């Protein structure tokens, strides 16, 4: 078992990583001081797979749990669906001290967190992430949100969970394409923060897909890095923006190819390969670094080449992204493995870059 703390003063919280942890969540919540009612927010798929086990654990620890089951999919990450969660909480007379438990991937975690941030002006919530992406990224750090028809995650709040309970065994039921998509974020941590971790991933690239000890180690190191980054910069004024490596390109790829064509992690993987190429073009890093990044991404079965879009399409799409301030397009660019910088890139340079792709 590993415990990692996100250090945020009196809002600090543990991330616990352990195979089989799902069946211990009730006892561990009792240890955190929770009693009485608990709302489990999940979706039809994950609830069917793991809802019973979590409910059993909660009941055995003396909780009176109830379940709010949402439809499965990013298209349901909306304020309308969040309203149905409020309805469930009100119908079950959830009080301010009662916790919400998010059992699911990033969609459920972001939505349940958003509801927790706003119901009764804030109730405690626990993350029980069940996708690799959620275990290494979205469950840690308190970014909560729902989508708006005009854009993803436009309505939300920074609101930290009280604990994150990660059971890597639940990843065994996850579609392999989802596992690969989550690995994009794992690779990201190596590139932005830790060259040694990048080397570990290179050495174990095929073993990671077996969902065994190597993947658990990768989850642990990813959570350590995310905890350190969030502890240093909770609201993304500085280093937290490094977590957006590949995302400016990635969001454009997702939008231009039609949402759903590329998984987020696949678009981010391609985006990281492009960020590395741009970094080389700008003379910021050695070509060997870009080759290593491309090599690792490819070896876990993720894409590195974007579909064909015109330079105008790329730039127009990037202008709509959240990472644009005062008209400038900002990128996380790579200096060497483990070291990145946030840098503005001019449109002329970008146009030439995209024309060469
Ligand atoms: P997701 O939540 O849609 O899960 C992907 C699919 O896997 C779903 O069909 C889900 O039901 C299924 N699933 C989940 N766990 C499973 C399991 N153990 N076995 C079988 N199937 C399982 O997608 P995601 O990739 O986890 O999350 C994407 C969301 O996360 C996006 O909305 C994105 O905006 C958000 N996100 C948030 C942050 C943050 O910091 N808050 C960071 C990155 C992404
Ligand atoms: N997923 C990016 C962040 O948490 O800041």
PDB file of N, CA and C in Angstrom, residues 6-8 11-15 77 102 106 108-118 123 125-127 129 133-146 153 155-164 189 223 226-231 233-236 240 243:
ATOM      1  N   UNK A   6      -1.451  15.054  -0.575  1.00  0.00           N
ATOM      2  CA  UNK A   6      -1.496  16.330  -1.293  1.00  0.00           C
ATOM      3  C   UNK A   6      -1.461  17.398  -0.204  1.00  0.00           C
ATOM      4  N   UNK A   7      -0.378  18.142  -0.155  1.00  0.00           N
ATOM      5  CA  UNK A   7      -0.166  19.101   0.953  1.00  0.00           C
ATOM      6  C   UNK A   7      -0.818  20.434   0.624  1.00  0.00           C
ATOM      7  N   UNK A   8      -1.937  20.682   1.277  1.00  0.00           N
ATOM      8  CA  UNK A   8      -2.638  21.965   1.074  1.00  0.00           C
ATOM      9  C   UNK A   8      -3.104  22.500   2.424  1.00  0.00           C
ATOM     10  N   UNK A  11      -6.448  21.687   4.208  1.00  0.00           N
ATOM     11  CA  UNK A  11      -7.212  20.934   3.198  1.00  0.00           C
ATOM     12  C   UNK A  11      -6.372  19.794   2.600  1.00  0.00           C
ATOM     13  N   UNK A  12      -5.265  19.447   3.275  1.00  0.00           N
ATOM     14  CA  UNK A  12      -4.433  18.330   2.789  1.00  0.00           C
ATOM     15  C   UNK A  12      -5.256  17.041   2.796  1.00  0.00           C
ATOM     16  N   UNK A  13      -4.902  16.139   1.876  1.00  0.00           N
ATOM     17  CA  UNK A  13      -5.643  14.860   1.850  1.00  0.00           C
ATOM     18  C   UNK A  13      -4.757  13.726   1.332  1.00  0.00           C
ATOM     19  N   UNK A  14      -5.123  12.494   1.728  1.00  0.00           N
ATOM     20  CA  UNK A  14      -4.329  11.350   1.292  1.00  0.00           C
ATOM     21  C   UNK A  14      -4.811  10.771  -0.038  1.00  0.00           C
ATOM     22  N   UNK A  15      -3.829  10.255  -0.789  1.00  0.00           N
ATOM     23  CA  UNK A  15      -4.132   9.404  -1.945  1.00  0.00           C
ATOM     24  C   UNK A  15      -3.646   8.023  -1.508  1.00  0.00           C
ATOM     25  N   UNK A  77     -22.006  14.853 -19.259  1.00  0.00           N
ATOM     26  CA  UNK A  77     -21.303  15.686 -18.264  1.00  0.00           C
ATOM     27  C   UNK A  77     -21.851  17.117 -18.380  1.00  0.00           C
ATOM     28  N   UNK A 102     -17.347   9.513  -5.473  1.00  0.00           N
ATOM     29  CA  UNK A 102     -17.372   9.420  -6.938  1.00  0.00           C
ATOM     30  C   UNK A 102     -16.745   8.094  -7.339  1.00  0.00           C
ATOM     31  N   UNK A 106     -13.097   9.877 -15.141  1.00  0.00           N
ATOM     32  CA  UNK A 106     -13.004  11.329 -15.002  1.00  0.00           C
ATOM     33  C   UNK A 106     -14.336  12.047 -15.153  1.00  0.00           C
ATOM     34  N   UNK A 108     -17.375  11.016 -14.176  1.00  0.00           N
ATOM     35  CA  UNK A 108     -18.085  10.918 -12.887  1.00  0.00           C
ATOM     36  C   UNK A 108     -17.339  11.737 -11.818  1.00  0.00           C
ATOM     37  N   UNK A 109     -16.015  11.634 -11.797  1.00  0.00           N
ATOM     38  CA  UNK A 109     -15.236  12.361 -10.784  1.00  0.00           C
ATOM     39  C   UNK A 109     -15.413  13.867 -10.897  1.00  0.00           C
ATOM     40  N   UNK A 110     -15.350  14.378 -12.127  1.00  0.00           N
ATOM     41  CA  UNK A 110     -15.501  15.831 -12.344  1.00  0.00           C
ATOM     42  C   UNK A 110     -16.909  16.304 -11.974  1.00  0.00           C
ATOM     43  N   UNK A 111     -17.902  15.487 -12.342  1.00  0.00           N
ATOM     44  CA  UNK A 111     -19.297  15.897 -12.073  1.00  0.00           C
ATOM     45  C   UNK A 111     -19.641  15.783 -10.607  1.00  0.00           C
ATOM     46  N   UNK A 112     -19.268  14.673  -9.990  1.00  0.00           N
ATOM     47  CA  UNK A 112     -19.579  14.488  -8.561  1.00  0.00           C
ATOM     48  C   UNK A 112     -18.842  15.550  -7.751  1.00  0.00           C
ATOM     49  N   UNK A 113     -17.625  15.883  -8.168  1.00  0.00           N
ATOM     50  CA  UNK A 113     -16.863  16.923  -7.482  1.00  0.00           C
ATOM     51  C   UNK A 113     -17.530  18.278  -7.629  1.00  0.00           C
ATOM     52  N   UNK A 114     -18.043  18.544  -8.827  1.00  0.00           N
ATOM     53  CA  UNK A 114     -18.746  19.823  -9.057  1.00  0.00           C
ATOM     54  C   UNK A 114     -20.009  19.917  -8.191  1.00  0.00           C
ATOM     55  N   UNK A 115     -20.741  18.820  -8.133  1.00  0.00           N
ATOM     56  CA  UNK A 115     -21.951  18.799  -7.289  1.00  0.00           C
ATOM     57  C   UNK A 115     -21.548  18.985  -5.820  1.00  0.00           C
ATOM     58  N   UNK A 116     -20.482  18.305  -5.397  1.00  0.00           N
ATOM     59  CA  UNK A 116     -20.027  18.431  -3.996  1.00  0.00           C
ATOM     60  C   UNK A 116     -19.617  19.872  -3.690  1.00  0.00           C
ATOM     61  N   UNK A 117     -19.020  20.538  -4.660  1.00  0.00           N
ATOM     62  CA  UNK A 117     -18.568  21.927  -4.443  1.00  0.00           C
ATOM     63  C   UNK A 117     -19.750  22.881  -4.277  1.00  0.00           C
ATOM     64  N   UNK A 118     -20.891  22.517  -4.848  1.00  0.00           N
ATOM     65  CA  UNK A 118     -21.998  23.479  -4.908  1.00  0.00           C
ATOM     66  C   UNK A 118     -23.199  23.097  -4.047  1.00  0.00           C
ATOM     67  N   UNK A 123     -20.077  20.126   0.182  1.00  0.00           N
ATOM     68  CA  UNK A 123     -20.076  18.959   1.066  1.00  0.00           C
ATOM     69  C   UNK A 123     -18.797  18.163   0.755  1.00  0.00           C
ATOM     70  N   UNK A 125     -16.237  15.281  -0.423  1.00  0.00           N
ATOM     71  CA  UNK A 125     -16.326  14.187  -1.403  1.00  0.00           C
ATOM     72  C   UNK A 125     -15.028  13.394  -1.448  1.00  0.00           C
ATOM     73  N   UNK A 126     -15.231  12.156  -1.880  1.00  0.00           N
ATOM     74  CA  UNK A 126     -14.149  11.170  -1.947  1.00  0.00           C
ATOM     75  C   UNK A 126     -14.047  10.729  -3.393  1.00  0.00           C
ATOM     76  N   UNK A 127     -12.837  10.608  -3.889  1.00  0.00           N
ATOM     77  CA  UNK A 127     -12.658  10.086  -5.244  1.00  0.00           C
ATOM     78  C   UNK A 127     -12.293   8.601  -5.187  1.00  0.00           C
ATOM     79  N   UNK A 129     -11.471   6.571  -8.177  1.00  0.00           N
ATOM     80  CA  UNK A 129     -11.341   6.567  -9.642  1.00  0.00           C
ATOM     81  C   UNK A 129     -11.173   5.161 -10.210  1.00  0.00           C
ATOM     82  N   UNK A 133      -6.814   7.096 -16.494  1.00  0.00           N
ATOM     83  CA  UNK A 133      -6.739   8.561 -16.570  1.00  0.00           C
ATOM     84  C   UNK A 133      -7.183   9.188 -15.250  1.00  0.00           C
ATOM     85  N   UNK A 134      -8.269   8.681 -14.698  1.00  0.00           N
ATOM     86  CA  UNK A 134      -8.776   9.251 -13.444  1.00  0.00           C
ATOM     87  C   UNK A 134      -7.826   8.943 -12.288  1.00  0.00           C
ATOM     88  N   UNK A 135      -7.213   7.764 -12.294  1.00  0.00           N
ATOM     89  CA  UNK A 135      -6.318   7.398 -11.185  1.00  0.00           C
ATOM     90  C   UNK A 135      -5.027   8.217 -11.196  1.00  0.00           C
ATOM     91  N   UNK A 136      -4.542   8.582 -12.372  1.00  0.00           N
ATOM     92  CA  UNK A 136      -3.254   9.302 -12.410  1.00  0.00           C
ATOM     93  C   UNK A 136      -3.427  10.808 -12.575  1.00  0.00           C
ATOM     94  N   UNK A 137      -4.644  11.249 -12.874  1.00  0.00           N
ATOM     95  CA  UNK A 137      -4.780  12.670 -13.195  1.00  0.00           C
ATOM     96  C   UNK A 137      -6.028  13.299 -12.586  1.00  0.00           C
ATOM     97  N   UNK A 138      -7.220  12.959 -13.122  1.00  0.00           N
ATOM     98  CA  UNK A 138      -8.390  13.789 -12.801  1.00  0.00           C
ATOM     99  C   UNK A 138      -8.869  13.682 -11.361  1.00  0.00           C
ATOM    100  N   UNK A 139      -8.584  12.562 -10.673  1.00  0.00           N
ATOM    101  CA  UNK A 139      -9.103  12.423  -9.293  1.00  0.00           C
ATOM    102  C   UNK A 139      -8.294  13.238  -8.289  1.00  0.00           C
ATOM    103  N   UNK A 140      -7.097  13.661  -8.709  1.00  0.00           N
ATOM    104  CA  UNK A 140      -6.193  14.389  -7.809  1.00  0.00           C
ATOM    105  C   UNK A 140      -6.151  15.855  -8.245  1.00  0.00           C
ATOM    106  N   UNK A 141      -6.312  16.760  -7.306  1.00  0.00           N
ATOM    107  CA  UNK A 141      -6.072  18.162  -7.651  1.00  0.00           C
ATOM    108  C   UNK A 141      -7.269  19.068  -7.634  1.00  0.00           C
ATOM    109  N   UNK A 142      -8.487  18.499  -7.516  1.00  0.00           N
ATOM    110  CA  UNK A 142      -9.652  19.329  -7.246  1.00  0.00           C
ATOM    111  C   UNK A 142     -10.199  20.134  -8.405  1.00  0.00           C
ATOM    112  N   UNK A 143      -9.838  19.778  -9.651  1.00  0.00           N
ATOM    113  CA  UNK A 143     -10.515  20.459 -10.763  1.00  0.00           C
ATOM    114  C   UNK A 143     -11.847  19.748 -10.979  1.00  0.00           C
ATOM    115  N   UNK A 144     -12.947  20.465 -10.787  1.00  0.00           N
ATOM    116  CA  UNK A 144     -14.261  19.857 -10.986  1.00  0.00           C
ATOM    117  C   UNK A 144     -14.985  20.671 -12.049  1.00  0.00           C
ATOM    118  N   UNK A 145     -15.837  20.021 -12.808  1.00  0.00           N
ATOM    119  CA  UNK A 145     -16.503  20.768 -13.884  1.00  0.00           C
ATOM    120  C   UNK A 145     -17.609  19.965 -14.557  1.00  0.00           C
ATOM    121  N   UNK A 146     -18.475  20.714 -15.229  1.00  0.00           N
ATOM    122  CA  UNK A 146     -19.358  20.125 -16.234  1.00  0.00           C
ATOM    123  C   UNK A 146     -19.107  20.876 -17.551  1.00  0.00           C
ATOM    124  N   UNK A 153     -15.713  21.616 -19.966  1.00  0.00           N
ATOM    125  CA  UNK A 153     -15.295  22.046 -18.618  1.00  0.00           C
ATOM    126  C   UNK A 153     -15.416  23.557 -18.396  1.00  0.00           C
ATOM    127  N   UNK A 155     -17.826  25.174 -16.961  1.00  0.00           N
ATOM    128  CA  UNK A 155     -18.482  25.539 -15.701  1.00  0.00           C
ATOM    129  C   UNK A 155     -17.895  24.656 -14.609  1.00  0.00           C
ATOM    130  N   UNK A 156     -17.208  25.262 -13.641  1.00  0.00           N
ATOM    131  CA  UNK A 156     -16.590  24.408 -12.636  1.00  0.00           C
ATOM    132  C   UNK A 156     -15.972  25.179 -11.502  1.00  0.00           C
ATOM    133  N   UNK A 157     -15.271  24.449 -10.654  1.00  0.00           N
ATOM    134  CA  UNK A 157     -14.656  25.069  -9.472  1.00  0.00           C
ATOM    135  C   UNK A 157     -13.432  24.250  -9.076  1.00  0.00           C
ATOM    136  N   UNK A 158     -12.478  24.916  -8.426  1.00  0.00           N
ATOM    137  CA  UNK A 158     -11.417  24.160  -7.756  1.00  0.00           C
ATOM    138  C   UNK A 158     -11.989  23.749  -6.405  1.00  0.00           C
ATOM    139  N   UNK A 159     -12.081  22.474  -6.153  1.00  0.00           N
ATOM    140  CA  UNK A 159     -12.648  21.993  -4.885  1.00  0.00           C
ATOM    141  C   UNK A 159     -12.026  20.627  -4.595  1.00  0.00           C
ATOM    142  N   UNK A 160     -11.217  20.586  -3.536  1.00  0.00           N
ATOM    143  CA  UNK A 160     -10.413  19.376  -3.303  1.00  0.00           C
ATOM    144  C   UNK A 160     -11.216  18.271  -2.620  1.00  0.00           C
ATOM    145  N   UNK A 161     -10.946  17.013  -3.005  1.00  0.00           N
ATOM    146  CA  UNK A 161     -11.580  15.898  -2.293  1.00  0.00           C
ATOM    147  C   UNK A 161     -10.974  15.712  -0.898  1.00  0.00           C
ATOM    148  N   UNK A 162     -11.607  14.904  -0.061  1.00  0.00           N
ATOM    149  CA  UNK A 162     -11.061  14.600   1.266  1.00  0.00           C
ATOM    150  C   UNK A 162     -10.086  13.419   1.218  1.00  0.00           C
ATOM    151  N   UNK A 163     -10.242  12.597   0.193  1.00  0.00           N
ATOM    152  CA  UNK A 163      -9.327  11.460   0.015  1.00  0.00           C
ATOM    153  C   UNK A 163      -9.506  10.913  -1.393  1.00  0.00           C
ATOM    154  N   UNK A 164      -8.446  10.266  -1.881  1.00  0.00           N
ATOM    155  CA  UNK A 164      -8.526   9.577  -3.174  1.00  0.00           C
ATOM    156  C   UNK A 164      -8.157   8.118  -2.906  1.00  0.00           C
ATOM    157  N   UNK A 189       3.954  12.921 -17.243  1.00  0.00           N
ATOM    158  CA  UNK A 189       4.656  13.216 -15.988  1.00  0.00           C
ATOM    159  C   UNK A 189       6.167  13.011 -16.135  1.00  0.00           C
ATOM    160  N   UNK A 223       0.975   9.882  -9.302  1.00  0.00           N
ATOM    161  CA  UNK A 223       0.238  10.579  -8.230  1.00  0.00           C
ATOM    162  C   UNK A 223       1.182  11.414  -7.369  1.00  0.00           C
ATOM    163  N   UNK A 226       1.795  14.506  -9.415  1.00  0.00           N
ATOM    164  CA  UNK A 226       0.608  15.384  -9.450  1.00  0.00           C
ATOM    165  C   UNK A 226       0.416  16.044  -8.092  1.00  0.00           C
ATOM    166  N   UNK A 227       0.610  15.277  -7.013  1.00  0.00           N
ATOM    167  CA  UNK A 227       0.433  15.846  -5.659  1.00  0.00           C
ATOM    168  C   UNK A 227       1.434  16.980  -5.433  1.00  0.00           C
ATOM    169  N   UNK A 228       2.661  16.779  -5.890  1.00  0.00           N
ATOM    170  CA  UNK A 228       3.688  17.821  -5.696  1.00  0.00           C
ATOM    171  C   UNK A 228       3.321  19.086  -6.483  1.00  0.00           C
ATOM    172  N   UNK A 229       2.878  18.885  -7.714  1.00  0.00           N
ATOM    173  CA  UNK A 229       2.531  20.025  -8.573  1.00  0.00           C
ATOM    174  C   UNK A 229       1.330  20.789  -7.992  1.00  0.00           C
ATOM    175  N   UNK A 230       0.308  20.042  -7.591  1.00  0.00           N
ATOM    176  CA  UNK A 230      -0.906  20.692  -7.058  1.00  0.00           C
ATOM    177  C   UNK A 230      -0.590  21.377  -5.726  1.00  0.00           C
ATOM    178  N   UNK A 231       0.241  20.728  -4.896  1.00  0.00           N
ATOM    179  CA  UNK A 231       0.626  21.330  -3.615  1.00  0.00           C
ATOM    180  C   UNK A 231       1.371  22.643  -3.823  1.00  0.00           C
ATOM    181  N   UNK A 233       1.006  24.633  -6.584  1.00  0.00           N
ATOM    182  CA  UNK A 233       0.273  25.598  -7.415  1.00  0.00           C
ATOM    183  C   UNK A 233      -1.148  25.088  -7.643  1.00  0.00           C
ATOM    184  N   UNK A 234      -1.971  25.227  -6.608  1.00  0.00           N
ATOM    185  CA  UNK A 234      -3.319  24.639  -6.660  1.00  0.00           C
ATOM    186  C   UNK A 234      -4.157  25.192  -7.817  1.00  0.00           C
ATOM    187  N   UNK A 235      -4.079  26.492  -8.060  1.00  0.00           N
ATOM    188  CA  UNK A 235      -5.016  27.106  -9.013  1.00  0.00           C
ATOM    189  C   UNK A 235      -4.388  27.469 -10.360  1.00  0.00           C
ATOM    190  N   UNK A 236      -3.301  26.784 -10.698  1.00  0.00           N
ATOM    191  CA  UNK A 236      -2.685  26.898 -12.025  1.00  0.00           C
ATOM    192  C   UNK A 236      -2.226  28.312 -12.376  1.00  0.00           C
ATOM    193  N   UNK A 240       1.537  24.260 -12.346  1.00  0.00           N
ATOM    194  CA  UNK A 240       0.428  23.360 -12.712  1.00  0.00           C
ATOM    195  C   UNK A 240       0.144  23.413 -14.207  1.00  0.00           C
ATOM    196  N   UNK A 243       1.173  20.666 -16.616  1.00  0.00           N
ATOM    197  CA  UNK A 243       0.349  19.466 -16.829  1.00  0.00           C
ATOM    198  C   UNK A 243      -0.411  19.545 -18.147  1.00  0.00           C
TER     199      UNK A 243
END
